[in-house]
mmCIF file of C-alpha atoms in Angstrom:
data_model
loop_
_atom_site.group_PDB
_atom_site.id
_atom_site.type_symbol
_atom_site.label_atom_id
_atom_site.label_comp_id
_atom_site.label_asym_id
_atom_site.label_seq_id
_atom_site.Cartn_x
_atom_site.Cartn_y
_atom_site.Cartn_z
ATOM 1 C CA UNK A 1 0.000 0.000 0.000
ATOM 2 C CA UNK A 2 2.733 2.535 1.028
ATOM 3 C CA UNK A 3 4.332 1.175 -2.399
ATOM 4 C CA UNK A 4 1.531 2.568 -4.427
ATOM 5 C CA UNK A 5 1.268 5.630 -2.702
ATOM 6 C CA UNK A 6 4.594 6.568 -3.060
ATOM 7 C CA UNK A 7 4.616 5.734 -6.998
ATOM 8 C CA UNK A 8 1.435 7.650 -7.525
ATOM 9 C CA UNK A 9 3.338 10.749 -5.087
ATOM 10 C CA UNK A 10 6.647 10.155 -7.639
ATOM 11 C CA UNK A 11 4.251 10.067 -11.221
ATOM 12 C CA UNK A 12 2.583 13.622 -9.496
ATOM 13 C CA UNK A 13 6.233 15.039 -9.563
ATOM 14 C CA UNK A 14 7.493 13.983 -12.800
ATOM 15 C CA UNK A 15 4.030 15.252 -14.409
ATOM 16 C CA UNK A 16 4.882 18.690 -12.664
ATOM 17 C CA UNK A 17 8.363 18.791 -13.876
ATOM 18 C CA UNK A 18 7.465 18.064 -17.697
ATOM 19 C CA UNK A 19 4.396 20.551 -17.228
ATOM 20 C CA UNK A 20 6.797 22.584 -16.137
ATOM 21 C CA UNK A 21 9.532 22.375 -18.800
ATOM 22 C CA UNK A 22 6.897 22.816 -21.530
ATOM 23 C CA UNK A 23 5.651 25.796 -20.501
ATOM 24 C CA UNK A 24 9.505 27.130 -19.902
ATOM 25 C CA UNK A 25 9.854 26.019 -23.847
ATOM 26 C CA UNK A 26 6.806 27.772 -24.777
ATOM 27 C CA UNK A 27 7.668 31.013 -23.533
ATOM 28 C CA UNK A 28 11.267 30.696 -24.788
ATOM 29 C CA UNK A 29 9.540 29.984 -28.182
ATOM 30 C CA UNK A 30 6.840 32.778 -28.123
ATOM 31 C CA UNK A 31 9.898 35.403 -27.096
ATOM 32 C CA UNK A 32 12.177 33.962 -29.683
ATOM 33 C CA UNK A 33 9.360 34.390 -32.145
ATOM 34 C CA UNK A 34 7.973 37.824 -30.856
ATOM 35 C CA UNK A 35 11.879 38.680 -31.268
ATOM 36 C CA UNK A 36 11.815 37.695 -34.396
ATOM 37 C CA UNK A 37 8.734 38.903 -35.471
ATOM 38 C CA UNK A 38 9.911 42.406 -34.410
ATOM 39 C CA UNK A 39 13.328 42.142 -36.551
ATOM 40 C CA UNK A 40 11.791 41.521 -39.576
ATOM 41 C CA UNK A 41 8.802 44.541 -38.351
ATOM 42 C CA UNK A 42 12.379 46.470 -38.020
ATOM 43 C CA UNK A 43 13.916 45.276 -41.334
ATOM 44 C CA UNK A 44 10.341 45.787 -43.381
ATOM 45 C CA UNK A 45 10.691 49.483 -42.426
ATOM 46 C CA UNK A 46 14.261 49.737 -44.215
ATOM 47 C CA UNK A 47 15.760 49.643 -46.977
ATOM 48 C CA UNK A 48 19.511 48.885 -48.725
ATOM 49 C CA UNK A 49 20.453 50.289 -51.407
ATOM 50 C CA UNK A 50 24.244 49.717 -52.889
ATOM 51 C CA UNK A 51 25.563 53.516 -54.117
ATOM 52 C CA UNK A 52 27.841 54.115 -57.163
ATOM 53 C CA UNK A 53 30.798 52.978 -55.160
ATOM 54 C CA UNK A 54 29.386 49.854 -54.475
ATOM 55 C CA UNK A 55 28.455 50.598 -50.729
ATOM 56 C CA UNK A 56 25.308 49.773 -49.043
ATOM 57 C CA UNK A 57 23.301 52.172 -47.510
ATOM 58 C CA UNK A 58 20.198 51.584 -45.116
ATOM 59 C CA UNK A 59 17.843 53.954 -45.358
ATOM 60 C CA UNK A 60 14.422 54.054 -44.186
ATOM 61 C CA UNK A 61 11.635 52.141 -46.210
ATOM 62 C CA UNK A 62 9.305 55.726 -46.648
ATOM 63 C CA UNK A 63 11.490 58.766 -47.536
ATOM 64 C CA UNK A 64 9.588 61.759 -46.584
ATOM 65 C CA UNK A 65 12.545 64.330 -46.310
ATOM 66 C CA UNK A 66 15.320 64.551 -48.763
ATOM 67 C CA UNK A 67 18.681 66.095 -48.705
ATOM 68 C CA UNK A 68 20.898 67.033 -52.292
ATOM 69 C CA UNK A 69 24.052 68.554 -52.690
ATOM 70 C CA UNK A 70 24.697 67.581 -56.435
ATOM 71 C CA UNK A 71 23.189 70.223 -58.522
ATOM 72 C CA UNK A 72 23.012 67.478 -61.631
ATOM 73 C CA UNK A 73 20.292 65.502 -58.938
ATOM 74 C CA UNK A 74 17.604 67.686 -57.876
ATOM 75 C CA UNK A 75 16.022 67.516 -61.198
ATOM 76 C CA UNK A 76 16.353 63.366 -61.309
ATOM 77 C CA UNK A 77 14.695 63.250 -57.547
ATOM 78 C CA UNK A 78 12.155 65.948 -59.286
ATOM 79 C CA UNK A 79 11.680 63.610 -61.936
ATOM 80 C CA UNK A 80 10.872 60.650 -60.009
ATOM 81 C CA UNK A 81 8.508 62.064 -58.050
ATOM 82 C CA UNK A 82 10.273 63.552 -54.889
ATOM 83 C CA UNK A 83 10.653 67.224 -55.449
ATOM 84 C CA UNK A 84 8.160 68.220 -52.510
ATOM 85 C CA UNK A 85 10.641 66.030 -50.184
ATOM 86 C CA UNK A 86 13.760 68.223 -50.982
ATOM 87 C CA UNK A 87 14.432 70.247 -47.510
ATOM 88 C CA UNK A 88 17.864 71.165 -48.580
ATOM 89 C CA UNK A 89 19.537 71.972 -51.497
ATOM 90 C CA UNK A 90 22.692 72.847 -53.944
ATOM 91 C CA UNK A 91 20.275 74.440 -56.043
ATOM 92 C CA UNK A 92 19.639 78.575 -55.731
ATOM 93 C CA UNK A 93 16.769 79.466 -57.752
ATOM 94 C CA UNK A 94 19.121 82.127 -59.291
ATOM 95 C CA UNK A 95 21.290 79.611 -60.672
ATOM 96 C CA UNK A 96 18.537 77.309 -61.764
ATOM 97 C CA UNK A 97 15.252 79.327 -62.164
ATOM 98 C CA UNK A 98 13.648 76.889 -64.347
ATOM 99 C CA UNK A 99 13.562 74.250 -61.639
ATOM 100 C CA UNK A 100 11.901 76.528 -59.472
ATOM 101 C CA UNK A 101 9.231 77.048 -62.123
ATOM 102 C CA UNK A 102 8.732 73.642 -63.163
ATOM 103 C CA UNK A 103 8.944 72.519 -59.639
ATOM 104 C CA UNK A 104 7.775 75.674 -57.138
ATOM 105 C CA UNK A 105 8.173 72.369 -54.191
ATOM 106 C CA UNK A 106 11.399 73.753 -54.296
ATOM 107 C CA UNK A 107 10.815 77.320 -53.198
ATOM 108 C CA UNK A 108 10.320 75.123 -49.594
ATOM 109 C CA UNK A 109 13.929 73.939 -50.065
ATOM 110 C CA UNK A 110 16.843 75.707 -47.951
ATOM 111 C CA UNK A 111 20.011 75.876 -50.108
ATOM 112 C CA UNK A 112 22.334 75.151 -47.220
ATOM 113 C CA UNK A 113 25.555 73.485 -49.636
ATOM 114 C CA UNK A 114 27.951 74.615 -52.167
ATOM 115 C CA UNK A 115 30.146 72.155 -53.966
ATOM 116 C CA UNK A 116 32.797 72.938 -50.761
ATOM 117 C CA UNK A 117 30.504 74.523 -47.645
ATOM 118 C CA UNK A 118 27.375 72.844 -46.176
ATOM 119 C CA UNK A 119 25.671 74.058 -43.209
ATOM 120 C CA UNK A 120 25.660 71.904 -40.852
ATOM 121 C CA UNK A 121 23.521 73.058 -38.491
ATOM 122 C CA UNK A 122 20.632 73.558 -40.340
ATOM 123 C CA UNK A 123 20.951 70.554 -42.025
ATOM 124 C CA UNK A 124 21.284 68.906 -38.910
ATOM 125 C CA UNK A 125 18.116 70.731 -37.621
ATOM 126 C CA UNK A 126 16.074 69.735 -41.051
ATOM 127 C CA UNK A 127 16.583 65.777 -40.277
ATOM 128 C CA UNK A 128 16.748 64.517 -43.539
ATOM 129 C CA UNK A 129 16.103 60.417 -43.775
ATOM 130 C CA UNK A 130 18.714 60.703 -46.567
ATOM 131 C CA UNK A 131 21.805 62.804 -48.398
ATOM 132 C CA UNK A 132 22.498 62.258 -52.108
ATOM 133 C CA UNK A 133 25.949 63.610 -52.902
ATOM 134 C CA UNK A 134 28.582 63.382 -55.487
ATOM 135 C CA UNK A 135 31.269 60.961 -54.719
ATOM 136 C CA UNK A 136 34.743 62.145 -53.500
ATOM 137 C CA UNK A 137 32.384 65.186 -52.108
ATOM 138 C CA UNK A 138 34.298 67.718 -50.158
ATOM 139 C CA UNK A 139 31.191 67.673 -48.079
ATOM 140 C CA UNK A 140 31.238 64.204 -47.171
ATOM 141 C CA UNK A 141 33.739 64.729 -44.007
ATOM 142 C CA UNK A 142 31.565 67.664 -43.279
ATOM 143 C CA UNK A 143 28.432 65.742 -43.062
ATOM 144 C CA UNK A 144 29.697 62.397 -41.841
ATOM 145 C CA UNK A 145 29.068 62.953 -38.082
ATOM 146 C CA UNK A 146 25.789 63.850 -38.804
ATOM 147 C CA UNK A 147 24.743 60.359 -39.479
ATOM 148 C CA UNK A 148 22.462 61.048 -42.225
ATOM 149 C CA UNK A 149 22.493 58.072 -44.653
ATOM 150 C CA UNK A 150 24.196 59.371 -47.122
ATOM 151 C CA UNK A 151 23.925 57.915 -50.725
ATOM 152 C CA UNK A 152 27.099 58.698 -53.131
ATOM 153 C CA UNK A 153 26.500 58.948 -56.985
ATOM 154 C CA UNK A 154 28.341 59.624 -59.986
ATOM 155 C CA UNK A 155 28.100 58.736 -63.893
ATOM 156 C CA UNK A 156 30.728 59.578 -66.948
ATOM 157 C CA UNK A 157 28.005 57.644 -69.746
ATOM 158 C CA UNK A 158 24.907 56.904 -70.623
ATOM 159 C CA UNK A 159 24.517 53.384 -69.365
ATOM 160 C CA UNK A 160 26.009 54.889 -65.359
ATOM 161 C CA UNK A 161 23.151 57.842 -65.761
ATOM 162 C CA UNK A 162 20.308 54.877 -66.051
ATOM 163 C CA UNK A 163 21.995 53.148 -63.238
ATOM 164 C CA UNK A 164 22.159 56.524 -60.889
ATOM 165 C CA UNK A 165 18.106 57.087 -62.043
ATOM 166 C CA UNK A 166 17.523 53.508 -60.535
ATOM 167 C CA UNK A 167 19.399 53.718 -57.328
ATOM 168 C CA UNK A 168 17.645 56.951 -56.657
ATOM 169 C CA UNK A 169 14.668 55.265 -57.756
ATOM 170 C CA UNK A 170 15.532 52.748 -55.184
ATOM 171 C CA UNK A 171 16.227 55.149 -52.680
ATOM 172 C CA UNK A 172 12.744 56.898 -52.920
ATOM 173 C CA UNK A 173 10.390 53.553 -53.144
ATOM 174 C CA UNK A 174 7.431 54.287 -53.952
ATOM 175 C CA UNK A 175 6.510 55.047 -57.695
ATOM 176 C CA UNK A 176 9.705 56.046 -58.419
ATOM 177 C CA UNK A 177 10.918 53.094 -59.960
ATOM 178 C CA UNK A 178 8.426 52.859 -62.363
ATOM 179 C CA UNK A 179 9.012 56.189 -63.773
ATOM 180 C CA UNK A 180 12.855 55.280 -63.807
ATOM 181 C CA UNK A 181 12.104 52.474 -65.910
ATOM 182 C CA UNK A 182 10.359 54.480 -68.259
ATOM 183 C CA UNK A 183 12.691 57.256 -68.380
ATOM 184 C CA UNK A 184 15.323 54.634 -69.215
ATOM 185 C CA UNK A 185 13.467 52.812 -71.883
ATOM 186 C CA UNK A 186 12.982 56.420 -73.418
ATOM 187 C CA UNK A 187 16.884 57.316 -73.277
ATOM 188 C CA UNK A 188 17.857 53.740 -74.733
ATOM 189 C CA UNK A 189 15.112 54.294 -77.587
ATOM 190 C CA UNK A 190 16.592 57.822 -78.593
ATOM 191 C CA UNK A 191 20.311 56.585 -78.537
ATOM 192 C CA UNK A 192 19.421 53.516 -80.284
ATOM 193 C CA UNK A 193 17.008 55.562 -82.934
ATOM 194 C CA UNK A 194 20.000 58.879 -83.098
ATOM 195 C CA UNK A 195 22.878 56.603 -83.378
ATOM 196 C CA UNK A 196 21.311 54.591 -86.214
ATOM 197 C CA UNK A 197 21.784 57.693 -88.295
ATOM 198 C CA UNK A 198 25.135 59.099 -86.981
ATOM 199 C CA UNK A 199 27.419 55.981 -86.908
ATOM 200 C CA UNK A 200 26.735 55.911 -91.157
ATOM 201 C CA UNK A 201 27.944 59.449 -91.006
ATOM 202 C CA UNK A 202 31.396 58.985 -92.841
ATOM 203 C CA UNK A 203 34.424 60.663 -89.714
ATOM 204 C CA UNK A 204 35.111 62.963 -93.182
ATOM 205 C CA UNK A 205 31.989 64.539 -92.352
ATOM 206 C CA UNK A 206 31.774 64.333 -88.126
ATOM 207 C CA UNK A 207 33.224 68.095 -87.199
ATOM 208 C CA UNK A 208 35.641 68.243 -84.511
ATOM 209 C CA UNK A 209 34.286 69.650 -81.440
ATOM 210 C CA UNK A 210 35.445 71.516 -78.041
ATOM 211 C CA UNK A 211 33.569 71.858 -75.025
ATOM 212 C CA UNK A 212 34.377 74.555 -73.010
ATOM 213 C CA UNK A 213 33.959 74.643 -69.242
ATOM 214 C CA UNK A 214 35.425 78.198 -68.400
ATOM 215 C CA UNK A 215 37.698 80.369 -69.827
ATOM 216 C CA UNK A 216 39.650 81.368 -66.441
ATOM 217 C CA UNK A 217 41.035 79.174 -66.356
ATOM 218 C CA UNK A 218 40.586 77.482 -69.271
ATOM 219 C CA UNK A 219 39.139 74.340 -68.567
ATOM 220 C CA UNK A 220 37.565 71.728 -71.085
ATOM 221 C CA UNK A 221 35.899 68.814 -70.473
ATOM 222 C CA UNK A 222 37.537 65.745 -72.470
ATOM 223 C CA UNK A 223 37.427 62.332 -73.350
ATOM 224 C CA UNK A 224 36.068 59.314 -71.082
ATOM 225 C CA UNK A 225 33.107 61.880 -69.700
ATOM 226 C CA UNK A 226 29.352 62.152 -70.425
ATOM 227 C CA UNK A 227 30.335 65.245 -72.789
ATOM 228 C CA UNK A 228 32.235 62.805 -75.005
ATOM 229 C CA UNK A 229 29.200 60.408 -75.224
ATOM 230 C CA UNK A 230 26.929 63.264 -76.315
ATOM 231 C CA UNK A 231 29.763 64.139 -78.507
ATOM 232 C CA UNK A 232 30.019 60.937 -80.466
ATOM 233 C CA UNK A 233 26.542 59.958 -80.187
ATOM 234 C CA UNK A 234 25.224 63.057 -81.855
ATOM 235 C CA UNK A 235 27.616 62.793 -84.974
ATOM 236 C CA UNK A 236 31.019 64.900 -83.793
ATOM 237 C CA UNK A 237 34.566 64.023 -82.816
ATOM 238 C CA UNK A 238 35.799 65.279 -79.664
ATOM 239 C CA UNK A 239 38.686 67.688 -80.277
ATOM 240 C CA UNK A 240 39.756 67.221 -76.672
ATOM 241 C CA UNK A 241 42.940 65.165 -76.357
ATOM 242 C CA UNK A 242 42.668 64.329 -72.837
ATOM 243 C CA UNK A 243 40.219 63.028 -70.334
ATOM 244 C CA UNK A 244 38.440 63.887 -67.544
ATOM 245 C CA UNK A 245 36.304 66.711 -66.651
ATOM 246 C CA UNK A 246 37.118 70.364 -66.345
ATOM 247 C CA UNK A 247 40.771 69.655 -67.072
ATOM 248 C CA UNK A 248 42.615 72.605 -67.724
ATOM 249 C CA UNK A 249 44.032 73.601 -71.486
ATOM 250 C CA UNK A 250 46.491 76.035 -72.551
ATOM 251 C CA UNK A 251 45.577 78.266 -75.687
ATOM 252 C CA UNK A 252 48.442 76.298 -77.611
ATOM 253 C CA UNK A 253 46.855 73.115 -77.109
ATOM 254 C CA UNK A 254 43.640 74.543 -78.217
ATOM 255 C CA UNK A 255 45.435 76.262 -81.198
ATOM 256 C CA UNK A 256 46.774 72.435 -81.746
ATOM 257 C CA UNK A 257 43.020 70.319 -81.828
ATOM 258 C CA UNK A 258 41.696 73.453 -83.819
ATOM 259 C CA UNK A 259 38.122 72.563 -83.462
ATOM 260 C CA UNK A 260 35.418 73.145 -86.025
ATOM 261 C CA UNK A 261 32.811 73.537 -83.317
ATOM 262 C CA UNK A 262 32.725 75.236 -79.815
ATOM 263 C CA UNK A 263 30.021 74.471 -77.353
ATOM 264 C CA UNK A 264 29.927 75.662 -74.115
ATOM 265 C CA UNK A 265 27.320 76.380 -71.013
ATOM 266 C CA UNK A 266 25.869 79.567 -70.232
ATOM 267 C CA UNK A 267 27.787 80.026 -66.973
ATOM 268 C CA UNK A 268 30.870 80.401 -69.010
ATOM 269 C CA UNK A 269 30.096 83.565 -70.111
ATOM 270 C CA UNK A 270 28.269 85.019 -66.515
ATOM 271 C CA UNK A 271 31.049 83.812 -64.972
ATOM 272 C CA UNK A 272 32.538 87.296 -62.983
ATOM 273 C CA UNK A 273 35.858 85.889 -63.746
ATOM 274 C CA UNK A 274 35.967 85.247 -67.315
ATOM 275 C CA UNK A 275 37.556 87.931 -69.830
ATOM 276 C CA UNK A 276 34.750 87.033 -72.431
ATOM 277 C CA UNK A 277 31.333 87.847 -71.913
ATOM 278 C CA UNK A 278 29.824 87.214 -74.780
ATOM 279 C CA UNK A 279 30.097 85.601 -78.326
ATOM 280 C CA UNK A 280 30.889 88.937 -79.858
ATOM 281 C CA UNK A 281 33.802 89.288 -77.290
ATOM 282 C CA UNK A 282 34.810 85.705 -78.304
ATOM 283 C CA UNK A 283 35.011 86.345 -81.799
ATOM 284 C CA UNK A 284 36.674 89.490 -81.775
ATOM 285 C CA UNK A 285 39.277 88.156 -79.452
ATOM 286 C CA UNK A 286 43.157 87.951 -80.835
ATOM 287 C CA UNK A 287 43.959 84.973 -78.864
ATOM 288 C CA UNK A 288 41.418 83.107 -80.604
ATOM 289 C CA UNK A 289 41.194 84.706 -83.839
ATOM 290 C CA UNK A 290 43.162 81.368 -85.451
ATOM 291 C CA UNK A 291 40.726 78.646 -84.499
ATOM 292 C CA UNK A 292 38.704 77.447 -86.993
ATOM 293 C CA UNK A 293 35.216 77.661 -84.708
ATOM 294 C CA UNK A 294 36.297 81.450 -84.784
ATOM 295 C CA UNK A 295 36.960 82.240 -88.028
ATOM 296 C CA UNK A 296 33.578 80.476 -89.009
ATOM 297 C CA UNK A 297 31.904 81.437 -85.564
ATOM 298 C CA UNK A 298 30.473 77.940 -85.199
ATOM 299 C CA UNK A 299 30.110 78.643 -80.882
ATOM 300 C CA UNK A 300 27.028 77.659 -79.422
ATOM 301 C CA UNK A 301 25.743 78.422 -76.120
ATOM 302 C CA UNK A 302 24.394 74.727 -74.756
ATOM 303 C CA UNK A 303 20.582 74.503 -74.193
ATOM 304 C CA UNK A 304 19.721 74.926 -70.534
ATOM 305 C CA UNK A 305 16.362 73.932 -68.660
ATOM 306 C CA UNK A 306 15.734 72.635 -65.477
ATOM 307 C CA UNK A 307 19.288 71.883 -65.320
ATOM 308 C CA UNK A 308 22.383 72.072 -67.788
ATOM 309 C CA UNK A 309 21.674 69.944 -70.738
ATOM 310 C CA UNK A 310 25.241 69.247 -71.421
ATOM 311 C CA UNK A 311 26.297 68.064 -68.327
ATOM 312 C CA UNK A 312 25.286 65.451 -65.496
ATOM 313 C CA UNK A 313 21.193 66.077 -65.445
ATOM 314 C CA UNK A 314 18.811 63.510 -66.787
ATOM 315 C CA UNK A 315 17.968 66.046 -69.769
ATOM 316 C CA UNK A 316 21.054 64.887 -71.540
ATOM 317 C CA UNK A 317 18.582 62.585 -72.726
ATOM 318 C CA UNK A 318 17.843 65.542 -75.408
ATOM 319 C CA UNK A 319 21.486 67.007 -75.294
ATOM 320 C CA UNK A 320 22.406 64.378 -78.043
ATOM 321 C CA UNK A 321 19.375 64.818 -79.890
ATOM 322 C CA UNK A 322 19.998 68.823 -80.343
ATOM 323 C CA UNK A 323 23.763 68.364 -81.135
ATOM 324 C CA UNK A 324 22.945 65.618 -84.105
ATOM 325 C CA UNK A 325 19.828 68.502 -85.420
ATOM 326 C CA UNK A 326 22.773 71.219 -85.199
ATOM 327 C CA UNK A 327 25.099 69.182 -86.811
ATOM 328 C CA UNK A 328 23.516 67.279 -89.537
ATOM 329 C CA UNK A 329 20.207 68.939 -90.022
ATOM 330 C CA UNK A 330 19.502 66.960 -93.535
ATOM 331 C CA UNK A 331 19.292 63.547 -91.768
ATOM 332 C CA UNK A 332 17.377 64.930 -89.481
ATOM 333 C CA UNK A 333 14.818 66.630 -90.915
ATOM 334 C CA UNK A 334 12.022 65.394 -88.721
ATOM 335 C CA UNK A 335 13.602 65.771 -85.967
ATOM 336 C CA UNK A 336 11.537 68.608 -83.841
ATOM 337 C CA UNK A 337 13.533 69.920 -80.828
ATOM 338 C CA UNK A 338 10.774 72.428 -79.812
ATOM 339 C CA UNK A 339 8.141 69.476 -80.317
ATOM 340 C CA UNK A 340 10.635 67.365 -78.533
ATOM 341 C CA UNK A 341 11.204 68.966 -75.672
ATOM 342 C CA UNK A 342 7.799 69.921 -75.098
ATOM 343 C CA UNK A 343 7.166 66.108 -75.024
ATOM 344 C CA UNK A 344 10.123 66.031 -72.696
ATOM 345 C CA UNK A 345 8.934 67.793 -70.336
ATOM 346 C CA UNK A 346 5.247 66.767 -70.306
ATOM 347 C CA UNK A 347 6.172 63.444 -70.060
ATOM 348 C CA UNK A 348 9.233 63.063 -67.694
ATOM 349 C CA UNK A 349 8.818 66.490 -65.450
ATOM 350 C CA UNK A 350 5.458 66.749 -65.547
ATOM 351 C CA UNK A 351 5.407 70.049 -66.900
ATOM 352 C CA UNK A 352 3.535 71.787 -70.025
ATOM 353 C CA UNK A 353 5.876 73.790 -72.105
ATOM 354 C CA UNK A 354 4.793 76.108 -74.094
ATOM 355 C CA UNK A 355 6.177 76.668 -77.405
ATOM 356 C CA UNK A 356 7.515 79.950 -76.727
ATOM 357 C CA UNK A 357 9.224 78.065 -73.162
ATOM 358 C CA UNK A 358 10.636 75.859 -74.757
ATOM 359 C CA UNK A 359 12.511 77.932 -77.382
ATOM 360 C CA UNK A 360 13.915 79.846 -74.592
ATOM 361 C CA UNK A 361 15.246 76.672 -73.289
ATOM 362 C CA UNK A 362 16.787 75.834 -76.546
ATOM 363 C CA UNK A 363 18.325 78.870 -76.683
ATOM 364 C CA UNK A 364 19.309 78.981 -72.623
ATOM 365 C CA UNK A 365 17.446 82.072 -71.756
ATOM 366 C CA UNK A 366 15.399 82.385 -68.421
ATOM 367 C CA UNK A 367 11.806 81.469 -67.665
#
């Protein structure tokens, strides 16, 4: 009897113990799951995104404030959809008045950075969820402590601009990506459709052509660069013999590549440090008298919209297009830049340009 009382006693014990383990295992399991659940809660709200130098980036999964200090990106941002979540800026609506117009968002934005200053401060007080900068950015030591995600971009072609639309795309989430992709298909159709005509062009017939960045110093933008691309894909040589961007020249080695045609921005002549101010100036000047662009005053001031066509902004999508109508105007004949711009901008920027806008843009004049 005392036998079966103590076995029943011992089975009571061992029950309690196993009861007791389970429940110890379930609430090791439920916090290893609630853990878990709240990670991936944690990682849902973020995102990574790998930047032109091939680092990743987390930055949160809704961007609702933005940070730029590359004056080429404001208008790609714009473009994809986040110009009312720019709180700072490179931009000054003197420099770039038509981006204000397009996009008045940006008459919120503080211009807080130049291309070697940033205010820190403010941009610390503004909270941006992320920076897009230029790589090998002065401002990156400057902003570093910060701890703003900071996203670093760059492109010298074509096929690096559609990669640069798609990390910001990335970046943004969203729409964005979307209107990336069709902003992409739209610069790989007009290559594809330009370059069909130019590359049966015989080199006889491809002028030479210099690109101008300032002329004090004189600085020209070369070979290996997005100005070379445009160059080649709208049916010119690039007179340059170096690479790189803004590299400085000497009026010898000008006098040397002798270029048929001239093209240059609109800042190089407002610049309050150049010693020509206008084409007129240009042309009359001594130095410059012997180059064959002179002689047959073949300069042309670039096209300039929301941002300069002939440098690092998505519109270089139409900077190739214009240089192939200016330099072979019989093969293409259809070819409408007024038309095309206006479809440009409709399409891509949102924007309706008038006719009369848009020939001002053509001809880099002011809204």
């Amino acid at each position: 009897m005392k036998n079966k009382k103590r076995i029943r006693n011992l089975a009571i014990v061992m029950l309690s113990v196993v009861s007791l383990l389970a429940g110890c295992g379930q609430a090791s399991t439920n916090s290893n799951k609630s853990s878990s659940e709240n990670s991936t809660k944690q990682e849902s709200k973020q995102t990574v995104v790998t930047d032109s130098t091939g680092a990743k980036v987390t930055v949160p999964n809704k961007i609702t404030k933005i940070a730029d200090a590359w004056p080429a990106h404001n208008e790609i941002v714009a473009m994809l959809g986040g110009s009312s979540k720019i709180v700072a800026t490179i931009d000054s609506k003197k420099a770039y008045p038509w981006l204000y117009k397009v996009f008045p968002d940006m008459n919120k934005a503080q211009t807080i950075f130049t291309n070697t200053t940033v205010n820190t401060e403010t941009l610390a007080k503004l909270k941006p969820d992320v920076l897009f900068i230029p790589t090998e950015s002065k401002l990156l030591a400057k902003t570093k402590e910060l701890g703003i995600p900071t996203v670093q971009l760059i492109f010298q072609n074509y096929d690096d601009l559609k990669k640069v639309v798609n990390i910001t795309a990335q970046t943004l989430g969203g729409d964005a990506q979307s209107k990336a992709d069709k902003y992409n298909s739209y610069l790989d159709n007009r290559l594809k459709s330009v370059k069909a005509v130019t590359s049966k062009i015989p080199d006889s017939q491809k002028p030479k052509i210099l690109h101008i960045e300032s002329f004090k110093p004189l600085t020209i933008d070369g070979k290996d660069t997005i100005v070379d691309d445009w160059i080649q894909a709208g049916g010119g040589k690039d007179a340059a013999e170096i690479s790189g961007n803004k590299k400085p020249a000497s009026m010898e080695q000008v006098l040397k590549w002798n270029p048929d045609i001239i093209i240059m921005g609109k800042s190089v002549l407002n610049d309050k440090n150049s010693p020509i101010k206008s084409l007129d100036e240009l042309y009359s000047n001594p130095q410059w008298s012997q180059v064959n662009a002179i002689k047959n005053k073949k300069v042309y001031v670039n096209p300039m919209g929301v941002f300069l066509w002939d440098r690092y902004g998505m519109e270089s999508a139409l900077q190739f297009q214009w240089l192939a109508k200016l330099l072979h105007p019989d093969q293409f004949k259809d070819l409408d830049m007024v038309k095309e711009t206006q479809n440009f901008y409709k399409t891509f920027l949102n924007y309706n340009l008038t006719a009369d806008e848009a020939n001002k843009i053509l001809n880099a004049q002011n809204p």
